Amino acid sequence: MEAINDFFATVSSFLWGWPMIIMLLGTHLYLTIRLRFPQRKIFTAIRLSVSRDKGASGDVSQFGALATALAATIGTGNIIGVATAIALGGPGAVLWCWLTGVFGISTKYAEGLVAVKYRVKTKDGRMLGGPMYALERGVHCKWLAVCFALFATIASFGIGNTVQANAISTMVGQVFGVPLWVTGLVLAILGAAVILGGVKSIAKVCSMLVPFMAIFYVLGCIYILCVNHAYVWPAIKTIVEAAFTPRAAGGGFAGTTVMMACRYGIARGLFSNESGLGSAPIVAAAAKTRNPVRQALVSSTGTFWDTVIICALTGIVIVSSIIAYPDIDIHDGAALTKAAFGKIPYVGTPLLTFGLITFAFSTILGWSYYGERCVEYLKGHRWMLVYRVVFIIGIFVGSIVSLGLVWNIADCMNAFMAIPNLLSLILLSGIIVHETRKYLWRGRLDRDMDDEELAEVE
């Protein structure tokens, strides 16, 4: 098992090194330029995300789809992941992480557009979509579609299930002394109550949970920055300077280079917001929307909230705390997060605990839907209940076992998901531009889709 773990760790390290950074960031930049900087429309997108598209076809509201995608995206990577980037790449990693989110908005926009453009309708009226349908119907490459669905299904049991459950049970055990199996049982019961209800149940819970947890966390971070107010501007200056200048020996972040800050900041940003991974489009396809561009804009706000806002706030909180309290150990991501938040009296530790628990649990809910849709694509509707039951069992198992190998396998599967998804976005970029011109550039966002027959599936 140790040899297997070392193998997947090596593969994961390679995949999430420069090859994946170049591929993902290159796609972000390419789509940003070709789509004429859709980031300019972010406030229009936010307005659309809280508006109802009455009479549109779909299973859940646009906000419900966004909330489910955010639930899966906003996870431990927003807290532990940012701290890990700082520990490995120095404070400059925060700026590179933030820039990755800014450019990633374009890729998330493109993913949402093709998800609605190529979605299909089942005989019982449900909408199905995502990279597997874009690859099959748009790119006409069935085998790549099958590969994506398979990789996403495996990944759902890793990054979307067991590792999140393990993070919750470990945190609850450390803070409150609750046995791992007790936390696992409670999580499995709560997860079953939501997951067995299907997409509408998941979207309903996420629509309530995501805004609450995000607002609570953001307000908590703002409070911490007020407590650290004397160190906020020095922290921002340090972040910007360290992104482009090596840290001199003898400083708190000695030994970090621009290349290290760039690599770890971009990698954590890409991993956190999942732009280009291909997961969020699966639920975007279920949204009630009158045309693909409206949902594309709504989907793009996910990256904005996840990385441009939450990851940036987390980074400034951690760097300002390091400057304020030089005794903090900055060489371990998890320990750095705990120490940085723990220095804030009264609210620091509870905020961190609440954030990790709610973020991780919401990720479980979101990824359960992703995996379910991929299983349905591979094996048909009759296997959905089997998947749900196995997924719920996985929540309990993940809470009580060590998951080093699972983490490494999940990282590999995520990278393998991204490759066919990015290929579909590049090959379909002409279609994406055409749809954007028709609805966005010509000011026709309120126009319904042309009367085109949706493909029906069994």
GROMACS .gro file of C-alpha atoms in nm:
model
  458
    1MET     CA    1   0.000   0.000   0.000
    2GLU     CA    2   0.289   0.235   0.073
    3ALA     CA    3   0.428   0.178  -0.276
    4ILE     CA    4   0.085   0.245  -0.429
    5ASN     CA    5   0.050   0.562  -0.223
    6ASP     CA    6   0.395   0.681  -0.331
    7PHE     CA    7   0.305   0.614  -0.696
    8PHE     CA    8  -0.014   0.819  -0.686
    9ALA     CA    9   0.160   1.091  -0.485
   10THR     CA   10   0.426   1.118  -0.757
   11VAL     CA   11   0.167   1.122  -1.036
   12SER     CA   12  -0.043   1.379  -0.849
   13SER     CA   13   0.258   1.602  -0.788
   14PHE     CA   14   0.343   1.591  -1.159
   15LEU     CA   15  -0.013   1.650  -1.281
   16TRP     CA   16  -0.074   1.942  -1.049
   17GLY     CA   17   0.268   2.091  -1.123
   18TRP     CA   18   0.353   2.307  -1.422
   19PRO     CA   19   0.172   2.095  -1.687
   20MET     CA   20  -0.170   2.150  -1.530
   21ILE     CA   21  -0.092   2.510  -1.434
   22ILE     CA   22   0.002   2.594  -1.793
   23MET     CA   23  -0.300   2.410  -1.934
   24LEU     CA   24  -0.556   2.565  -1.699
   25LEU     CA   25  -0.414   2.916  -1.682
   26GLY     CA   26  -0.358   2.914  -2.058
   27THR     CA   27  -0.725   2.826  -2.112
   28HIS     CA   28  -0.830   3.100  -1.868
   29LEU     CA   29  -0.630   3.361  -2.059
   30TYR     CA   30  -0.734   3.235  -2.404
   31LEU     CA   31  -1.105   3.243  -2.319
   32THR     CA   32  -1.075   3.579  -2.142
   33ILE     CA   33  -0.931   3.740  -2.454
   34ARG     CA   34  -1.155   3.559  -2.705
   35LEU     CA   35  -1.472   3.640  -2.506
   36ARG     CA   36  -1.373   4.005  -2.463
   37PHE     CA   37  -1.323   3.990  -2.086
   38PRO     CA   38  -1.659   3.861  -1.957
   39GLN     CA   39  -1.536   3.964  -1.610
   40ARG     CA   40  -1.673   4.309  -1.701
   41LYS     CA   41  -2.025   4.166  -1.667
   42ILE     CA   42  -1.978   4.030  -1.314
   43PHE     CA   43  -2.233   4.266  -1.155
   44THR     CA   44  -2.488   4.180  -1.424
   45ALA     CA   45  -2.415   3.815  -1.349
   46ILE     CA   46  -2.469   3.867  -0.976
   47ARG     CA   47  -2.805   4.035  -1.048
   48LEU     CA   48  -2.911   3.745  -1.269
   49SER     CA   49  -2.809   3.491  -1.005
   50VAL     CA   50  -3.076   3.618  -0.764
   51SER     CA   51  -3.344   3.662  -1.031
   52ARG     CA   52  -3.599   3.400  -1.129
   53ASP     CA   53  -3.622   3.303  -1.495
   54LYS     CA   54  -3.998   3.247  -1.503
   55GLY     CA   55  -4.122   3.002  -1.763
   56ALA     CA   56  -3.773   2.870  -1.842
   57SER     CA   57  -3.703   2.497  -1.869
   58GLY     CA   58  -3.499   2.324  -1.601
   59ASP     CA   59  -3.506   2.135  -1.272
   60VAL     CA   60  -3.386   2.400  -1.025
   61SER     CA   61  -3.360   2.779  -1.017
   62GLN     CA   62  -3.048   2.955  -1.141
   63PHE     CA   63  -2.963   3.045  -0.782
   64GLY     CA   64  -3.022   2.685  -0.673
   65ALA     CA   65  -2.779   2.562  -0.938
   66LEU     CA   66  -2.524   2.826  -0.837
   67ALA     CA   67  -2.565   2.743  -0.467
   68THR     CA   68  -2.511   2.372  -0.535
   69ALA     CA   69  -2.200   2.448  -0.741
   70LEU     CA   70  -2.071   2.682  -0.470
   71ALA     CA   71  -2.144   2.419  -0.207
   72ALA     CA   72  -1.916   2.177  -0.390
   73THR     CA   73  -1.652   2.442  -0.462
   74ILE     CA   74  -1.627   2.629  -0.131
   75GLY     CA   75  -1.447   2.375   0.084
   76THR     CA   76  -1.138   2.320   0.290
   77GLY     CA   77  -0.929   2.454  -0.001
   78ASN     CA   78  -1.056   2.804   0.075
   79ILE     CA   79  -0.908   2.788   0.426
   80ILE     CA   80  -0.642   2.516   0.452
   81GLY     CA   81  -0.553   2.542   0.081
   82VAL     CA   82  -0.474   2.913   0.100
   83ALA     CA   83  -0.263   2.859   0.412
   84THR     CA   84  -0.077   2.576   0.238
   85ALA     CA   85  -0.001   2.805  -0.057
   86ILE     CA   86   0.137   3.066   0.184
   87ALA     CA   87   0.343   2.806   0.373
   88LEU     CA   88   0.497   2.671   0.051
   89GLY     CA   89   0.513   2.981  -0.168
   90GLY     CA   90   0.515   3.272   0.075
   91PRO     CA   91   0.263   3.560   0.098
   92GLY     CA   92   0.294   3.637  -0.274
   93ALA     CA   93   0.101   3.317  -0.344
   94VAL     CA   94  -0.215   3.497  -0.227
   95LEU     CA   95  -0.198   3.745  -0.517
   96TRP     CA   96  -0.137   3.471  -0.774
   97CYS     CA   97  -0.427   3.274  -0.627
   98TRP     CA   98  -0.649   3.584  -0.660
   99LEU     CA   99  -0.542   3.653  -1.019
  100THR     CA  100  -0.617   3.292  -1.108
  101GLY     CA  101  -0.971   3.348  -0.981
  102VAL     CA  102  -1.013   3.667  -1.184
  103PHE     CA  103  -0.915   3.497  -1.511
  104GLY     CA  104  -1.091   3.174  -1.415
  105ILE     CA  105  -1.425   3.358  -1.434
  106SER     CA  106  -1.401   3.326  -1.815
  107THR     CA  107  -1.355   2.951  -1.805
  108LYS     CA  108  -1.641   2.902  -1.559
  109TYR     CA  109  -1.856   3.116  -1.792
  110ALA     CA  110  -1.767   2.898  -2.092
  111GLU     CA  111  -1.835   2.577  -1.898
  112GLY     CA  112  -2.181   2.695  -1.797
  113LEU     CA  113  -2.264   2.797  -2.153
  114VAL     CA  114  -2.180   2.465  -2.318
  115ALA     CA  115  -2.350   2.277  -2.032
  116VAL     CA  116  -2.686   2.438  -2.119
  117LYS     CA  117  -2.620   2.440  -2.493
  118TYR     CA  118  -2.566   2.063  -2.510
  119ARG     CA  119  -2.787   1.941  -2.227
  120VAL     CA  120  -3.044   1.669  -2.291
  121LYS     CA  121  -3.392   1.602  -2.157
  122THR     CA  122  -3.499   1.268  -2.014
  123LYS     CA  123  -3.842   1.120  -2.081
  124ASP     CA  124  -3.947   1.211  -1.726
  125GLY     CA  125  -3.857   1.576  -1.791
  126ARG     CA  126  -3.519   1.605  -1.612
  127MET     CA  127  -3.232   1.805  -1.761
  128LEU     CA  128  -2.890   1.638  -1.785
  129GLY     CA  129  -2.570   1.803  -1.895
  130GLY     CA  130  -2.204   1.866  -1.829
  131PRO     CA  131  -1.873   1.799  -2.003
  132MET     CA  132  -1.970   1.441  -2.092
  133TYR     CA  133  -2.265   1.565  -2.299
  134ALA     CA  134  -2.062   1.850  -2.452
  135LEU     CA  135  -1.792   1.601  -2.551
  136GLU     CA  136  -2.046   1.357  -2.697
  137ARG     CA  137  -2.286   1.600  -2.869
  138GLY     CA  138  -2.055   1.894  -2.942
  139VAL     CA  139  -1.712   1.742  -2.998
  140HIS     CA  140  -1.855   1.404  -3.110
  141CYS     CA  141  -1.606   1.210  -2.902
  142LYS     CA  142  -1.794   0.950  -2.699
  143TRP     CA  143  -1.489   0.779  -2.551
  144LEU     CA  144  -1.360   1.103  -2.399
  145ALA     CA  145  -1.707   1.166  -2.255
  146VAL     CA  146  -1.701   0.824  -2.092
  147CYS     CA  147  -1.351   0.890  -1.954
  148PHE     CA  148  -1.462   1.217  -1.798
  149ALA     CA  149  -1.768   1.059  -1.636
  150LEU     CA  150  -1.558   0.772  -1.499
  151PHE     CA  151  -1.290   1.001  -1.355
  152ALA     CA  152  -1.554   1.229  -1.200
  153THR     CA  153  -1.734   0.935  -1.040
  154ILE     CA  154  -1.414   0.813  -0.876
  155ALA     CA  155  -1.321   1.167  -0.769
  156SER     CA  156  -1.662   1.213  -0.606
  157PHE     CA  157  -1.574   0.947  -0.349
  158GLY     CA  158  -1.241   1.117  -0.279
  159ILE     CA  159  -1.227   1.495  -0.278
  160GLY     CA  160  -1.608   1.518  -0.271
  161ASN     CA  161  -1.681   1.270   0.005
  162THR     CA  162  -1.435   1.079   0.224
  163VAL     CA  163  -1.169   1.349   0.260
  164GLN     CA  164  -1.432   1.611   0.348
  165ALA     CA  165  -1.593   1.380   0.606
  166ASN     CA  166  -1.248   1.308   0.748
  167ALA     CA  167  -1.174   1.680   0.780
  168ILE     CA  168  -1.499   1.732   0.973
  169SER     CA  169  -1.456   1.436   1.209
  170THR     CA  170  -1.093   1.527   1.280
  171MET     CA  171  -1.181   1.890   1.353
  172VAL     CA  172  -1.476   1.798   1.578
  173GLY     CA  173  -1.263   1.544   1.759
  174GLN     CA  174  -0.981   1.792   1.822
  175VAL     CA  175  -1.204   2.081   1.932
  176PHE     CA  176  -1.489   1.903   2.113
  177GLY     CA  177  -1.346   1.558   2.189
  178VAL     CA  178  -1.621   1.374   2.000
  179PRO     CA  179  -1.527   1.020   1.884
  180LEU     CA  180  -1.472   0.988   1.509
  181TRP     CA  181  -1.741   0.724   1.465
  182VAL     CA  182  -2.004   0.940   1.633
  183THR     CA  183  -1.930   1.232   1.400
  184GLY     CA  184  -1.928   0.995   1.103
  185LEU     CA  185  -2.267   0.850   1.195
  186VAL     CA  186  -2.423   1.194   1.237
  187LEU     CA  187  -2.276   1.311   0.904
  188ALA     CA  188  -2.402   1.000   0.724
  189ILE     CA  189  -2.755   1.049   0.861
  190LEU     CA  190  -2.761   1.418   0.773
  191GLY     CA  191  -2.618   1.345   0.430
  192ALA     CA  192  -2.873   1.071   0.365
  193ALA     CA  193  -3.160   1.302   0.459
  194VAL     CA  194  -3.053   1.543   0.184
  195ILE     CA  195  -2.893   1.322  -0.082
  196LEU     CA  196  -3.176   1.068  -0.109
  197GLY     CA  197  -3.409   1.352  -0.204
  198GLY     CA  198  -3.225   1.415  -0.531
  199VAL     CA  199  -3.118   1.740  -0.698
  200LYS     CA  200  -3.415   1.946  -0.579
  201SER     CA  201  -3.349   1.850  -0.217
  202ILE     CA  202  -2.975   1.917  -0.252
  203ALA     CA  203  -3.035   2.253  -0.423
  204LYS     CA  204  -3.289   2.356  -0.158
  205VAL     CA  205  -3.053   2.282   0.132
  206CYS     CA  206  -2.756   2.441  -0.047
  207SER     CA  207  -2.962   2.753  -0.126
  208MET     CA  208  -3.013   2.799   0.248
  209LEU     CA  209  -2.675   2.678   0.374
  210VAL     CA  210  -2.433   2.842   0.127
  211PRO     CA  211  -2.539   3.208   0.172
  212PHE     CA  212  -2.547   3.167   0.550
  213MET     CA  213  -2.207   3.001   0.582
  214ALA     CA  214  -2.041   3.234   0.331
  215ILE     CA  215  -2.179   3.552   0.490
  216PHE     CA  216  -2.089   3.429   0.840
  217TYR     CA  217  -1.735   3.347   0.730
  218VAL     CA  218  -1.685   3.674   0.540
  219LEU     CA  219  -1.815   3.881   0.833
  220GLY     CA  220  -1.589   3.685   1.068
  221CYS     CA  221  -1.287   3.754   0.846
  222ILE     CA  222  -1.377   4.125   0.832
  223TYR     CA  223  -1.395   4.131   1.213
  224ILE     CA  224  -1.052   3.968   1.237
  225LEU     CA  225  -0.913   4.225   0.991
  226CYS     CA  226  -1.058   4.500   1.211
  227VAL     CA  227  -0.879   4.349   1.511
  228ASN     CA  228  -0.560   4.329   1.299
  229HIS     CA  229  -0.627   4.670   1.139
  230ALA     CA  230  -0.275   4.798   1.204
  231TYR     CA  231  -0.133   4.507   1.004
  232VAL     CA  232  -0.381   4.489   0.714
  233TRP     CA  233  -0.208   4.740   0.484
  234PRO     CA  234   0.140   4.598   0.561
  235ALA     CA  235  -0.004   4.252   0.481
  236ILE     CA  236  -0.141   4.369   0.144
  237LYS     CA  237   0.192   4.536   0.059
  238THR     CA  238   0.378   4.220   0.158
  239ILE     CA  239   0.149   4.005  -0.060
  240VAL     CA  240   0.195   4.228  -0.368
  241GLU     CA  241   0.571   4.270  -0.322
  242ALA     CA  242   0.630   3.900  -0.255
  243ALA     CA  243   0.441   3.805  -0.572
  244PHE     CA  244   0.713   3.969  -0.782
  245THR     CA  245   1.018   3.987  -0.551
  246PRO     CA  246   1.210   3.706  -0.376
  247ARG     CA  247   1.199   3.726   0.005
  248ALA     CA  248   1.537   3.810   0.152
  249ALA     CA  249   1.696   3.577   0.404
  250GLY     CA  250   1.617   3.667   0.763
  251GLY     CA  251   1.258   3.770   0.702
  252GLY     CA  252   0.951   3.586   0.825
  253PHE     CA  253   0.908   3.428   0.481
  254ALA     CA  254   1.277   3.376   0.404
  255GLY     CA  255   1.366   3.149   0.117
  256THR     CA  256   1.053   3.188  -0.096
  257THR     CA  257   1.097   3.285  -0.459
  258VAL     CA  258   0.873   3.444  -0.720
  259MET     CA  259   0.853   3.111  -0.900
  260MET     CA  260   0.740   2.935  -0.580
  261ALA     CA  261   0.481   3.202  -0.508
  262CYS     CA  262   0.352   3.178  -0.865
  263ARG     CA  263   0.337   2.799  -0.874
  264TYR     CA  264   0.167   2.739  -0.539
  265GLY     CA  265  -0.064   3.040  -0.563
  266ILE     CA  266  -0.190   2.944  -0.908
  267ALA     CA  267  -0.219   2.574  -0.818
  268ARG     CA  268  -0.421   2.645  -0.503
  269GLY     CA  269  -0.640   2.896  -0.686
  270LEU     CA  270  -0.714   2.650  -0.964
  271PHE     CA  271  -0.784   2.370  -0.716
  272SER     CA  272  -1.006   2.590  -0.501
  273ASN     CA  273  -1.242   2.741  -0.759
  274GLU     CA  274  -1.256   2.434  -0.989
  275SER     CA  275  -1.270   2.652  -1.302
  276GLY     CA  276  -1.181   2.416  -1.584
  277LEU     CA  277  -1.232   2.102  -1.376
  278GLY     CA  278  -1.572   2.034  -1.534
  279SER     CA  279  -1.767   1.970  -1.215
  280ALA     CA  280  -1.983   2.284  -1.182
  281PRO     CA  281  -2.132   2.259  -1.536
  282ILE     CA  282  -2.302   1.933  -1.435
  283VAL     CA  283  -2.544   2.118  -1.207
  284ALA     CA  284  -2.553   2.432  -1.426
  285ALA     CA  285  -2.723   2.218  -1.691
  286ALA     CA  286  -3.017   2.159  -1.455
  287ALA     CA  287  -3.089   2.531  -1.410
  288LYS     CA  288  -3.410   2.699  -1.525
  289THR     CA  289  -3.276   2.949  -1.777
  290ARG     CA  290  -3.407   3.096  -2.099
  291ASN     CA  291  -3.073   3.084  -2.284
  292PRO     CA  292  -2.721   2.944  -2.232
  293VAL     CA  293  -2.555   3.282  -2.176
  294ARG     CA  294  -2.773   3.375  -1.878
  295GLN     CA  295  -2.670   3.060  -1.694
  296ALA     CA  296  -2.310   3.103  -1.809
  297LEU     CA  297  -2.301   3.445  -1.642
  298VAL     CA  298  -2.459   3.306  -1.324
  299SER     CA  299  -2.207   3.020  -1.316
  300SER     CA  300  -1.916   3.263  -1.352
  301THR     CA  301  -2.006   3.427  -1.021
  302GLY     CA  302  -1.909   3.104  -0.846
  303THR     CA  303  -1.542   3.167  -0.914
  304PHE     CA  304  -1.582   3.532  -0.815
  305TRP     CA  305  -1.723   3.447  -0.472
  306ASP     CA  306  -1.498   3.147  -0.412
  307THR     CA  307  -1.156   3.286  -0.501
  308VAL     CA  308  -1.178   3.660  -0.568
  309ILE     CA  309  -1.360   3.719  -0.237
  310ILE     CA  310  -1.327   3.428   0.010
  311CYS     CA  311  -0.975   3.309  -0.073
  312ALA     CA  312  -0.849   3.669  -0.082
  313LEU     CA  313  -0.999   3.744   0.261
  314THR     CA  314  -0.852   3.425   0.405
  315GLY     CA  315  -0.509   3.512   0.265
  316ILE     CA  316  -0.509   3.864   0.407
  317VAL     CA  317  -0.628   3.733   0.747
  318ILE     CA  318  -0.346   3.477   0.762
  319VAL     CA  319  -0.068   3.711   0.641
  320SER     CA  320  -0.177   3.994   0.873
  321SER     CA  321  -0.183   3.749   1.165
  322ILE     CA  322   0.167   3.627   1.079
  323ILE     CA  323   0.294   3.986   1.077
  324ALA     CA  324   0.112   4.065   1.401
  325TYR     CA  325   0.233   3.747   1.575
  326PRO     CA  326   0.584   3.656   1.449
  327ASP     CA  327   0.593   3.344   1.669
  328ILE     CA  328   0.342   3.164   1.441
  329ASP     CA  329   0.488   2.856   1.267
  330ILE     CA  330   0.445   2.924   0.894
  331HIS     CA  331   0.579   2.595   0.758
  332ASP     CA  332   0.265   2.379   0.779
  333GLY     CA  333  -0.061   2.482   0.613
  334ALA     CA  334  -0.305   2.326   0.859
  335ALA     CA  335  -0.106   2.436   1.165
  336LEU     CA  336  -0.064   2.785   1.016
  337THR     CA  337  -0.440   2.823   0.969
  338LYS     CA  338  -0.517   2.708   1.322
  339ALA     CA  339  -0.251   2.934   1.475
  340ALA     CA  340  -0.343   3.241   1.270
  341PHE     CA  341  -0.715   3.220   1.348
  342GLY     CA  342  -0.648   3.105   1.706
  343LYS     CA  343  -0.463   3.428   1.786
  344ILE     CA  344  -0.791   3.621   1.756
  345PRO     CA  345  -0.971   3.620   2.094
  346TYR     CA  346  -1.323   3.478   2.124
  347VAL     CA  347  -1.413   3.440   1.755
  348GLY     CA  348  -1.099   3.307   1.584
  349THR     CA  349  -1.121   2.936   1.670
  350PRO     CA  350  -1.505   2.912   1.652
  351LEU     CA  351  -1.500   3.084   1.311
  352LEU     CA  352  -1.239   2.842   1.179
  353THR     CA  353  -1.424   2.540   1.320
  354PHE     CA  354  -1.762   2.652   1.183
  355GLY     CA  355  -1.612   2.741   0.847
  356LEU     CA  356  -1.436   2.407   0.799
  357ILE     CA  357  -1.737   2.201   0.910
  358THR     CA  358  -1.997   2.381   0.697
  359PHE     CA  359  -1.769   2.421   0.396
  360ALA     CA  360  -1.674   2.052   0.402
  361PHE     CA  361  -2.033   1.928   0.453
  362SER     CA  362  -2.165   2.145   0.171
  363THR     CA  363  -1.892   2.003  -0.055
  364ILE     CA  364  -2.020   1.653   0.019
  365LEU     CA  365  -2.372   1.753  -0.089
  366GLY     CA  366  -2.259   1.920  -0.412
  367TRP     CA  367  -2.028   1.638  -0.519
  368SER     CA  368  -2.292   1.376  -0.449
  369TYR     CA  369  -2.495   1.530  -0.731
  370TYR     CA  370  -2.195   1.545  -0.966
  371GLY     CA  371  -2.113   1.179  -0.911
  372GLU     CA  372  -2.476   1.074  -0.945
  373ARG     CA  373  -2.512   1.244  -1.283
  374CYS     CA  374  -2.191   1.080  -1.407
  375VAL     CA  375  -2.308   0.737  -1.292
  376GLU     CA  376  -2.638   0.795  -1.472
  377TYR     CA  377  -2.448   0.885  -1.789
  378LEU     CA  378  -2.240   0.567  -1.763
  379LYS     CA  379  -2.495   0.314  -1.638
  380GLY     CA  380  -2.842   0.467  -1.662
  381HIS     CA  381  -3.105   0.596  -1.421
  382ARG     CA  382  -3.152   0.261  -1.243
  383TRP     CA  383  -2.808   0.283  -1.078
  384MET     CA  384  -2.868   0.618  -0.909
  385LEU     CA  385  -3.006   0.473  -0.583
  386VAL     CA  386  -2.713   0.231  -0.560
  387TYR     CA  387  -2.470   0.520  -0.600
  388ARG     CA  388  -2.647   0.727  -0.334
  389VAL     CA  389  -2.634   0.443  -0.079
  390VAL     CA  390  -2.265   0.372  -0.145
  391PHE     CA  391  -2.187   0.745  -0.129
  392ILE     CA  392  -2.358   0.773   0.212
  393ILE     CA  393  -2.162   0.474   0.341
  394GLY     CA  394  -1.848   0.647   0.213
  395ILE     CA  395  -1.923   0.946   0.437
  396PHE     CA  396  -1.906   0.724   0.746
  397VAL     CA  397  -1.599   0.532   0.629
  398GLY     CA  398  -1.415   0.854   0.546
  399SER     CA  399  -1.478   0.985   0.896
  400ILE     CA  400  -1.292   0.703   1.069
  401VAL     CA  401  -1.000   0.599   0.845
  402SER     CA  402  -0.670   0.755   0.736
  403LEU     CA  403  -0.699   0.896   0.385
  404GLY     CA  404  -0.351   0.969   0.253
  405LEU     CA  405  -0.391   0.733  -0.042
  406VAL     CA  406  -0.747   0.852  -0.113
  407TRP     CA  407  -0.627   1.214  -0.128
  408ASN     CA  408  -0.360   1.130  -0.384
  409ILE     CA  409  -0.596   0.921  -0.601
  410ALA     CA  410  -0.860   1.197  -0.588
  411ASP     CA  411  -0.604   1.458  -0.694
  412CYS     CA  412  -0.513   1.244  -0.995
  413MET     CA  413  -0.878   1.193  -1.091
  414ASN     CA  414  -0.940   1.568  -1.072
  415ALA     CA  415  -0.654   1.632  -1.310
  416PHE     CA  416  -0.781   1.362  -1.547
  417MET     CA  417  -1.127   1.527  -1.537
  418ALA     CA  418  -0.982   1.863  -1.633
  419ILE     CA  419  -0.799   1.742  -1.946
  420PRO     CA  420  -1.102   1.635  -2.157
  421ASN     CA  421  -1.308   1.924  -2.021
  422LEU     CA  422  -1.050   2.183  -2.125
  423LEU     CA  423  -1.018   2.014  -2.464
  424SER     CA  424  -1.395   2.050  -2.517
  425LEU     CA  425  -1.385   2.420  -2.425
  426ILE     CA  426  -1.105   2.490  -2.673
  427LEU     CA  427  -1.269   2.290  -2.953
  428LEU     CA  428  -1.609   2.449  -2.888
  429SER     CA  429  -1.475   2.802  -2.836
  430GLY     CA  430  -1.623   2.908  -3.171
  431ILE     CA  431  -1.970   2.800  -3.054
  432ILE     CA  432  -1.914   2.978  -2.722
  433VAL     CA  433  -1.823   3.301  -2.903
  434HIS     CA  434  -2.124   3.263  -3.135
  435GLU     CA  435  -2.369   3.221  -2.844
  436THR     CA  436  -2.206   3.507  -2.653
  437ARG     CA  437  -2.238   3.736  -2.954
  438LYS     CA  438  -2.603   3.640  -3.006
  439TYR     CA  439  -2.719   3.697  -2.649
  440LEU     CA  440  -2.463   3.911  -2.463
  441TRP     CA  441  -2.282   4.137  -2.708
  442ARG     CA  442  -2.605   4.223  -2.888
  443GLY     CA  443  -2.793   4.292  -2.565
  444ARG     CA  444  -3.041   4.002  -2.595
  445LEU     CA  445  -3.004   3.841  -2.251
  446ASP     CA  446  -3.382   3.832  -2.209
  447ARG     CA  447  -3.435   3.644  -2.534
  448ASP     CA  448  -3.545   3.280  -2.519
  449MET     CA  449  -3.341   3.008  -2.686
  450ASP     CA  450  -3.430   2.928  -3.042
  451ASP     CA  451  -3.683   2.645  -3.075
  452GLU     CA  452  -3.439   2.362  -3.095
  453GLU     CA  453  -3.528   2.004  -3.014
  454LEU     CA  454  -3.354   1.880  -2.703
  455ALA     CA  455  -3.215   1.534  -2.748
  456GLU     CA  456  -3.408   1.283  -2.541
  457VAL     CA  457  -3.242   1.003  -2.352
  458GLU     CA  458  -3.381   0.696  -2.184
   0.00000   0.00000   0.00000
